[in-house]
XYZ file of C-alpha atoms in Angstrom:
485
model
C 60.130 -7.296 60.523
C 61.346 -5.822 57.029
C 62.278 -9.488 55.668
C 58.300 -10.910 56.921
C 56.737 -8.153 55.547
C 58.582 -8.665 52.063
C 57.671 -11.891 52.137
C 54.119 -10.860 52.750
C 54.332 -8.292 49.729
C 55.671 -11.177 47.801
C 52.897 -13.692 49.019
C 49.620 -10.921 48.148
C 51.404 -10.210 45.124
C 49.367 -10.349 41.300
C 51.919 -13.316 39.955
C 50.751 -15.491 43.009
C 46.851 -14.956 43.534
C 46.801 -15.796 39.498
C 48.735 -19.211 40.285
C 46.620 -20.136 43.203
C 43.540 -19.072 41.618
C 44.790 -21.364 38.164
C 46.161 -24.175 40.949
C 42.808 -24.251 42.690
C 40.644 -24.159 39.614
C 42.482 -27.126 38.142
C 42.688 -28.839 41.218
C 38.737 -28.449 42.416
C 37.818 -29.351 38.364
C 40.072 -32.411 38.237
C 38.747 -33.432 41.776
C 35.125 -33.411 41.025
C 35.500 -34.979 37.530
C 38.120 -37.594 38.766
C 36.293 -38.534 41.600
C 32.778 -38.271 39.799
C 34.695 -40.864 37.431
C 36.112 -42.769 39.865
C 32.768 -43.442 41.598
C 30.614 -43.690 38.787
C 33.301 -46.752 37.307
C 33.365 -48.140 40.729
C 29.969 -48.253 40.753
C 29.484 -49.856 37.507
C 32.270 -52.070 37.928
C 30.126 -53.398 41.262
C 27.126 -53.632 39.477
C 28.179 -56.023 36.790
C 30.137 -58.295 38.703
C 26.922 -58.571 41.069
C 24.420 -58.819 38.230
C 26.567 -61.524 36.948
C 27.169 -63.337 40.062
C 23.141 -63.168 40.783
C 22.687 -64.842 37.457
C 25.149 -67.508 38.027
C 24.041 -68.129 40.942
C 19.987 -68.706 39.689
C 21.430 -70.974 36.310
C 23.261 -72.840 38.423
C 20.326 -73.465 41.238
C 17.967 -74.208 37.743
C 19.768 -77.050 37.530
C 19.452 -78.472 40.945
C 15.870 -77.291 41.560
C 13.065 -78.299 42.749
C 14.523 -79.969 46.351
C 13.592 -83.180 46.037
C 13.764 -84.493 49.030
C 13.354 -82.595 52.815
C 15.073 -82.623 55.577
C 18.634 -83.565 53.399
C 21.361 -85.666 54.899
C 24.843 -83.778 55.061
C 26.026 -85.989 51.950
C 23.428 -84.099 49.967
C 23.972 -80.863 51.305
C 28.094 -81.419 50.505
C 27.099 -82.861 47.028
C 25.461 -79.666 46.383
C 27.407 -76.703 47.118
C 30.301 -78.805 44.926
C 27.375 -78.097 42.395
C 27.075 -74.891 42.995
C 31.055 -73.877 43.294
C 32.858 -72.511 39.969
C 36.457 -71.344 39.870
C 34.709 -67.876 40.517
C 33.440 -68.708 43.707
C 32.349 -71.173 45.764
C 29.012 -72.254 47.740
C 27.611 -72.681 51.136
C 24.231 -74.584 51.898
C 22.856 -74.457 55.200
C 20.089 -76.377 56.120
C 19.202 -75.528 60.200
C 22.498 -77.235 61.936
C 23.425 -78.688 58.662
C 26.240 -77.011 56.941
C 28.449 -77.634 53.677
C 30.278 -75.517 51.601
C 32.799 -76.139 48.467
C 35.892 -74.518 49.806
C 38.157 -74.955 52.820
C 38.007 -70.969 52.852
C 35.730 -70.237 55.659
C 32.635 -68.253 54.283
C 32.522 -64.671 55.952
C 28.254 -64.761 56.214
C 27.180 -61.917 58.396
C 23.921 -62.160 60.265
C 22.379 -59.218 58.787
C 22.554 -61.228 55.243
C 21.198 -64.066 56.800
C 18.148 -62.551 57.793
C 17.242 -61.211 55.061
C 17.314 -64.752 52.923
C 15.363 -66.443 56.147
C 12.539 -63.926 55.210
C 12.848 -65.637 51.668
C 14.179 -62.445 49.612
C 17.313 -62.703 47.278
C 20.386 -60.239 49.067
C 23.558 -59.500 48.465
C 26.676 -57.784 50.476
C 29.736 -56.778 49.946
C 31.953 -57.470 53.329
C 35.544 -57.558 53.594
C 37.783 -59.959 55.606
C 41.604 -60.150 56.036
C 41.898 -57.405 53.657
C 39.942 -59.249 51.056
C 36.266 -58.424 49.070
C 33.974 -60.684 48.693
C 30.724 -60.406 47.289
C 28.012 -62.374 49.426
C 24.649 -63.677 47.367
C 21.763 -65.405 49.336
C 18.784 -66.940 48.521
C 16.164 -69.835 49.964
C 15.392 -72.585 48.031
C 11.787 -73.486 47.457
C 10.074 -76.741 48.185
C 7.514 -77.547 45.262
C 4.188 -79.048 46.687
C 2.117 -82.072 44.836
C -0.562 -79.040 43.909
C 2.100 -77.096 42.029
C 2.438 -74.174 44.497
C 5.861 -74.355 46.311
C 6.637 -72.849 50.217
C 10.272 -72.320 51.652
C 12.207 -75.358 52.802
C 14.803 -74.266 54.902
C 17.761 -74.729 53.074
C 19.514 -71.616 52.106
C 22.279 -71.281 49.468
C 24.994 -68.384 49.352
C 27.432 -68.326 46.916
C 30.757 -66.293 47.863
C 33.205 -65.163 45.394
C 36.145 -63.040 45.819
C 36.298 -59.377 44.132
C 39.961 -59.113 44.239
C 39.787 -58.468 40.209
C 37.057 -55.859 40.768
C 39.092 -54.034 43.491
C 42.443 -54.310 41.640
C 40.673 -52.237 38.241
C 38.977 -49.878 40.842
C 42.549 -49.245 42.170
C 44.167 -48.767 38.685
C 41.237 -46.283 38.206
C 42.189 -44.650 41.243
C 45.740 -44.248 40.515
C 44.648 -42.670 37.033
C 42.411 -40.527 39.088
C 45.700 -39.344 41.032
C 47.507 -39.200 37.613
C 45.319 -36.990 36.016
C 45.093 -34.767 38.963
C 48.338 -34.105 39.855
C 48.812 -34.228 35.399
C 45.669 -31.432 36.179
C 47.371 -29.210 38.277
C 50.560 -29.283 36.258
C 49.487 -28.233 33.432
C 47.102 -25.641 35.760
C 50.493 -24.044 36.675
C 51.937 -23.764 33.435
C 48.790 -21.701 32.246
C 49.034 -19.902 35.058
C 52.421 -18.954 34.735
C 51.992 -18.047 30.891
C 48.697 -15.752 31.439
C 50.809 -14.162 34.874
C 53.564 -13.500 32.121
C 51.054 -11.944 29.173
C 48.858 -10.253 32.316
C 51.753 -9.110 34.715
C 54.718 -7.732 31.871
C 52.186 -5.135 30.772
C 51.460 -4.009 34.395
C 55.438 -4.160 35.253
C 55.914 -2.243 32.475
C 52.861 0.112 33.181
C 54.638 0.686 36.946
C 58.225 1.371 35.563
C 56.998 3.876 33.551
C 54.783 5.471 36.284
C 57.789 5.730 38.146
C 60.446 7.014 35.951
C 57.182 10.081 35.087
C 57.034 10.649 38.995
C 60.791 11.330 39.059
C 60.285 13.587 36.571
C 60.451 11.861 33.125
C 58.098 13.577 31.158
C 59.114 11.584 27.899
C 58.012 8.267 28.680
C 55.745 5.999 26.739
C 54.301 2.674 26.908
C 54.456 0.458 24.052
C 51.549 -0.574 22.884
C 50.715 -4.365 22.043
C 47.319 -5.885 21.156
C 43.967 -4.471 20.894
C 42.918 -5.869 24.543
C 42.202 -3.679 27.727
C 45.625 -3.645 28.890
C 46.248 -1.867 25.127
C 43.414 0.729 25.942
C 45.519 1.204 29.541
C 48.499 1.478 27.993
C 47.415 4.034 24.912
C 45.594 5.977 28.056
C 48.782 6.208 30.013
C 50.565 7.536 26.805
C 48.323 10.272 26.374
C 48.116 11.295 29.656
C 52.379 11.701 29.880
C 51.647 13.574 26.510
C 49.244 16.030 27.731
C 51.438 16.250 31.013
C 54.812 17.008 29.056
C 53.032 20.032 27.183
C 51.102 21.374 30.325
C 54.085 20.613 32.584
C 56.879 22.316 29.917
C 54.253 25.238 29.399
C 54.466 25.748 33.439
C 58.002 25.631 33.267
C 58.285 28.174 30.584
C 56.153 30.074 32.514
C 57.772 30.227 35.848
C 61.585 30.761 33.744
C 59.883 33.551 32.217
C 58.394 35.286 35.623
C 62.245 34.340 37.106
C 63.581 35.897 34.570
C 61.350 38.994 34.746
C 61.983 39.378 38.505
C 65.814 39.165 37.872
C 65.917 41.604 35.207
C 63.387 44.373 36.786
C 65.646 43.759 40.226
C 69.054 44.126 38.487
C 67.058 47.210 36.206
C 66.064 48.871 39.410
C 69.572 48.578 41.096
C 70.846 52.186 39.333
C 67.559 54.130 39.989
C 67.965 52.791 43.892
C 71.327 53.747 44.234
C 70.958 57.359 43.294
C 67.768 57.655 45.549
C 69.756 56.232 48.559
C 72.269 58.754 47.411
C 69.522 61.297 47.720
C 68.352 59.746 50.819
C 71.356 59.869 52.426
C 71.538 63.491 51.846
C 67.448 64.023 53.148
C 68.505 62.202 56.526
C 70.753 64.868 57.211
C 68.667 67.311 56.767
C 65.441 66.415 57.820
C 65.850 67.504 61.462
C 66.296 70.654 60.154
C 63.188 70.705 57.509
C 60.004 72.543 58.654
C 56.783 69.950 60.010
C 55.698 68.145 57.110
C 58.844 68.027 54.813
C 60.812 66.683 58.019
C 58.187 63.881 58.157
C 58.242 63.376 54.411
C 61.798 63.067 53.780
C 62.200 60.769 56.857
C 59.398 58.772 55.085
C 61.057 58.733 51.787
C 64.744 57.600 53.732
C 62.335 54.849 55.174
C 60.632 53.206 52.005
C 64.199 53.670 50.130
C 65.392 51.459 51.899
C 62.912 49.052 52.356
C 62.969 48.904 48.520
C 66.664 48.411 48.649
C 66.447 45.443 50.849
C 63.191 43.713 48.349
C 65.849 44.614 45.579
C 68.290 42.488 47.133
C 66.344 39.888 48.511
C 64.699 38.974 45.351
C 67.762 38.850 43.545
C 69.168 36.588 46.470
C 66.131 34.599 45.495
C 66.438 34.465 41.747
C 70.103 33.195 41.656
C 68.535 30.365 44.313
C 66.029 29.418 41.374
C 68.669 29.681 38.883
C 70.913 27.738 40.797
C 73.660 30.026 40.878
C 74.017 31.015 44.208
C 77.569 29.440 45.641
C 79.388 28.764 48.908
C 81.927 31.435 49.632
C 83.382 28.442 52.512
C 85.966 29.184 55.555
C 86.523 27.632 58.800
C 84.733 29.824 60.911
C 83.979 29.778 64.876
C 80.051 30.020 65.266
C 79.832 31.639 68.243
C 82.182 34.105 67.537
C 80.610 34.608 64.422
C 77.040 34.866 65.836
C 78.018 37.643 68.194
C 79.293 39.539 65.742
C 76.129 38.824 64.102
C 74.058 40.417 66.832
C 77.151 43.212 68.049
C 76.846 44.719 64.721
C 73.221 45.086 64.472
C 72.969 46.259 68.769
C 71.293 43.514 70.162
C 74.109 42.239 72.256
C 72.216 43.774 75.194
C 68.456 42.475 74.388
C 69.487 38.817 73.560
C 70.342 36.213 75.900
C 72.948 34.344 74.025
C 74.453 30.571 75.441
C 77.447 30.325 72.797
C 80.062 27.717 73.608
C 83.605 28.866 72.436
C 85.907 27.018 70.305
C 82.820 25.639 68.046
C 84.621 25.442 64.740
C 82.726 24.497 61.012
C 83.637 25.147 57.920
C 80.827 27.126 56.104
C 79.650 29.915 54.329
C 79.838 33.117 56.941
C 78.081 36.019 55.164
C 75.071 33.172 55.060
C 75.356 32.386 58.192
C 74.903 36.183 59.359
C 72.213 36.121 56.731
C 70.471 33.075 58.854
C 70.966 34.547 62.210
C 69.776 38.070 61.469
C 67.102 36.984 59.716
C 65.718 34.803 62.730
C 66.818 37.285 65.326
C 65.066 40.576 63.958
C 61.973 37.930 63.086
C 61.994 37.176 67.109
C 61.724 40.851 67.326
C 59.336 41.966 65.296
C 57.142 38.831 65.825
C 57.384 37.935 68.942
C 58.206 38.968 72.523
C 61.574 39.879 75.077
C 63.737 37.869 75.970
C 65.105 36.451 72.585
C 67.291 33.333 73.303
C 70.592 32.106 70.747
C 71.519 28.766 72.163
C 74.443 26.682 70.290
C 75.176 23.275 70.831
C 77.967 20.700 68.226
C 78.499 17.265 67.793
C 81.326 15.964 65.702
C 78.558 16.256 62.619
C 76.448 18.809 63.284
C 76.231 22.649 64.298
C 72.783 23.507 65.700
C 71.416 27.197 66.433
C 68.526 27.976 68.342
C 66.730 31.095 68.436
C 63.838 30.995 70.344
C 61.266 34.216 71.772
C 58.757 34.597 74.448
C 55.656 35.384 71.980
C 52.476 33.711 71.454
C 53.804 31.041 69.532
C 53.108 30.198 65.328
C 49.508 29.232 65.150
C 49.912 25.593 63.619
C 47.839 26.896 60.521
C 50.899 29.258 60.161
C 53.656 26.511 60.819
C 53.381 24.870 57.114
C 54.005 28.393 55.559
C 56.482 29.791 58.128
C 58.996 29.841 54.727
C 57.182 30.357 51.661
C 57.686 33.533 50.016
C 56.042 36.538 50.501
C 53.966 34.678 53.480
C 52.982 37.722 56.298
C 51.434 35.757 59.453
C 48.793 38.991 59.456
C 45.988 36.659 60.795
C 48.343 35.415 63.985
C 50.140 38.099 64.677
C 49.284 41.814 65.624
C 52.413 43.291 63.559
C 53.685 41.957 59.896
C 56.791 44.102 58.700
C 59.278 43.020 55.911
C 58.790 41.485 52.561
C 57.914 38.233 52.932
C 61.320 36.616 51.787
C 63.728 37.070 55.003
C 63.216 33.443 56.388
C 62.629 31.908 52.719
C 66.235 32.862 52.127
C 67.110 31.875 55.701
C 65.797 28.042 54.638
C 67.567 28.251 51.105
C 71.042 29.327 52.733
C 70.591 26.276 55.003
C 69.832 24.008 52.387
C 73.173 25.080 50.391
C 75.070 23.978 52.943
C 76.062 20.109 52.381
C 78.119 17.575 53.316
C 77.499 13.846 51.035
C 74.227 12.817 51.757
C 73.781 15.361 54.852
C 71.892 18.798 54.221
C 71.534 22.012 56.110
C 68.119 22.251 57.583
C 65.860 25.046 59.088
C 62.842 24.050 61.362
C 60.073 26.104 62.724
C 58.093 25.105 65.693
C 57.323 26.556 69.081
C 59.326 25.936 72.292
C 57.218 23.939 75.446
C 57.468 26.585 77.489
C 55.763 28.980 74.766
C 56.851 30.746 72.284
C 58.462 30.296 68.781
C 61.622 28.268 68.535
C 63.593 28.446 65.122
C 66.645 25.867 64.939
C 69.072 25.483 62.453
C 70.939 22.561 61.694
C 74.309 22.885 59.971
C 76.766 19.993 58.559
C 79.878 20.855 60.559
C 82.446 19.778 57.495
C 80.343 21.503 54.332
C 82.025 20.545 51.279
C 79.196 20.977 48.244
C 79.285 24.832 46.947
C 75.830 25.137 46.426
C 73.945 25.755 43.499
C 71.466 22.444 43.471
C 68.186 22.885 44.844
């Protein structure tokens, strides 16, 4: 299927419609001139050796005229078609039953010809017998009366001569006709080929350079030859990469600049959080004790403390992502012992229903893999509905996770935003806690995790049965540190 439809690319491609079009315009132009050529000479060719056969034929019947004598015996009748027959041609007079003629080549008279020079007329034919031409030219001689007038007499005179010289110039002009033709379409093909080359190198150019600025080659240019259309394309293209380097390089300033800011104001805010979770810690333990509304208050303050201490983090999680610092810390670890430490530590042994094989051993990153799994977990929580479900399953490439909830589901308008940052699915669900960045991380720590050409993954979708299902794919032998996006 791949090699037809190459061929079919190939066969719709610019180079060919220009030769067919160039083959097909030489070969209709050289077909209606040759052959407009051919029949016009043919034609002509006819014409004259019939107009000069009719004339022979009357100065040779002046001489011979008026018929002297009626009915004629067979020795006149033989005397004059030898008369009448030149090396051109020969004669045949038939007079009723009475025939002569001055050849031993039988005369190929059709009866058509004959009755038209029994109604007295002068015609002609051209027939054709054993592969030969010959040109046919009756007429009826005239008897001449005492009074002057003269009536028909019966005896009819055809002279027959060959048109093997006629038909051997009409086939040379043929076989010029086929010269020039196939000389035509020749040279058809050469033009074609030389406008494809002047047409087609600026347009391969034109789609090299498209595609090295859709990988992301901001500096390319077209050079510019001529002052034709292709020129105005070209000078076009040129400006647009300009005017897309400078918006595209302003953009990226931009978004280094807002990176940047986020990085510094989360590092900058790291001291000030530290001594109010110092403080915090202090409030917890005595808020039971604090009267009504300075209880509530310092529980309230513990509360958004730490809420800002976990945006802290997770932002600068996300800035050395978009630096491309963030590394592998890698160690053969078993997954589903790690997993259930995962949910032991955080005391949801008891509200998860966890299927984890033993002896499921990869070599990855483990504080990003708790990362992953908490992440999902507490989202199943929060989001969606007991029983939460951690299913594991290997093959000799692959680790897969599933975490899966009995909610209503991600509304598919939610699905293509499930990781984007700082996405809250307010409008489909009934509770939206956190910052916004928990599964974006989630997908980035899955995505550091390589192995050659195969990448971690993280897919969100919803299980048959209802519900969301989260599962993550994992390369069971990682080997890249991280760092490339």
């Amino acid at each position: 299927m791949t090699f037809w439809r190459s061929v079919a690319a190939q066969a719709s491609s610019l180079r060919v419609r220009l030769l067919l079009a160039f083959a097909l315009l030489g070969v209709t132009t050289t077909a209606v001139v040759a052959s407009g050529s051919y029949f016009q000479a043919r034609t002509v060719i006819l014409q004259q050796a019939q107009d000069a056969a009719v004339m022979s034929l009357t100065d040779q019947l002046t001489k011979v005229y008026p018929i002297a004598q009626l009915p004629p015996t067979q020795n006149d009748l033989d005397l004059l078609a030898q008369r009448l027959s030149d090396r051109e041609g020969f004669a045949v007079v038939i007079y009723r039953d009475m025939r002569a003629q001055g050849s031993q080549t039988p005369a190929p008279l059709s009866p058509e010809l004959r009755a038209e020079v029994g109604d007295g007329r002068i015609a002609w034919q051209r027939v054709s017998q054993d592969g030969q031409p010959w040109l046919l030219i009756g007429t009826q001689l005239r008897l001449e009366r005492p009074d002057g007038t003269a009536h028909p007499s019966g005896l009819e005179v055809y002279s027959v001569r060959d048109l093997v010289p006629e038909q051997q110039s009409i086939d040379q002009l043929a076989t010029r006709a086929w010269w020039t033709g196939g000389l035509s379409l020749l040279l058809a093909v050469l033009l074609a080929l030389l406008s494809a080359r002047g047409v087609l190198r600026p347009v391969r150019d034109l789609g090299r350079a498209a595609r090295r600025l859709g990988e992301g080659d901001l500096s390319t240019r077209l050079r510019v030859r001529g002052v034709d259309e292709l020129a105005d394309v070209a000078r076009t293209f040129n400006d647009t990469a300009g005017t897309l380097e400078r918006q595209v390089g302003e953009l990226r300033r931009m978004e280094s600049d807002a990176r940047r800011f986020v990085a510094d104001v989360s590092h900058e805010l790291r001291t000030p959080l530290a001594a109010m979770t110092a403080v915090t810690d202090v409030l917890d333990e005595e808020a039971d004790h604090l009267p009504g509304d300075a209880g509530r208050a310092a529980r309230l303050v513990s509360q958004e403390t730490q809420n800002l201490t976990h945006l802290v983090n997770d932002l600068i999680e996300i800035s050395r992502f978009d630096s491309g610092t963030a590394r592998l810390a890698l160690d053969d670890v078993d997954v589903g012992a790690a997993v259930t430490a995962t949910l032991r530590i955080r005391g949801w042994t008891d509200r998860v229903r966890a299927d984890l094989p033993p002896a499921v051993v990869a070599r990855l990153d483990p504080r990003r893999l708790d990362v992953i799994v908490a992440n999902l977990v507490g989202n199943a929580f929060r989001h969606g509905a007991e029983p939460v479900t951690v299913r594991l399953s290997a093959d000799p490439d692959w680790v897969t996770i599933e975490v899966a909830d009995q909610g209503p589901g991600l509304d598919p308008e939610v699905l293509p935003h499930v990781f984007d940052r700082f996405y809250k699915a307010d409008t489909a669900r009934t509770r939206s806690e956190g910052s916004g960045l928990g599964l974006a991380i989630s997908w980035e720590n899955a995505r550091l995790h390589r192995h050659g050409e195969r990448r971690g993954a993280l897919v969100a979708g919803n299980a048959p049965g209802g519900g969301a299902l989260f599962t993550l794919r994992l390369p069971r032998e990682t080997t890249d540190t991280g760092g490339a996006r």
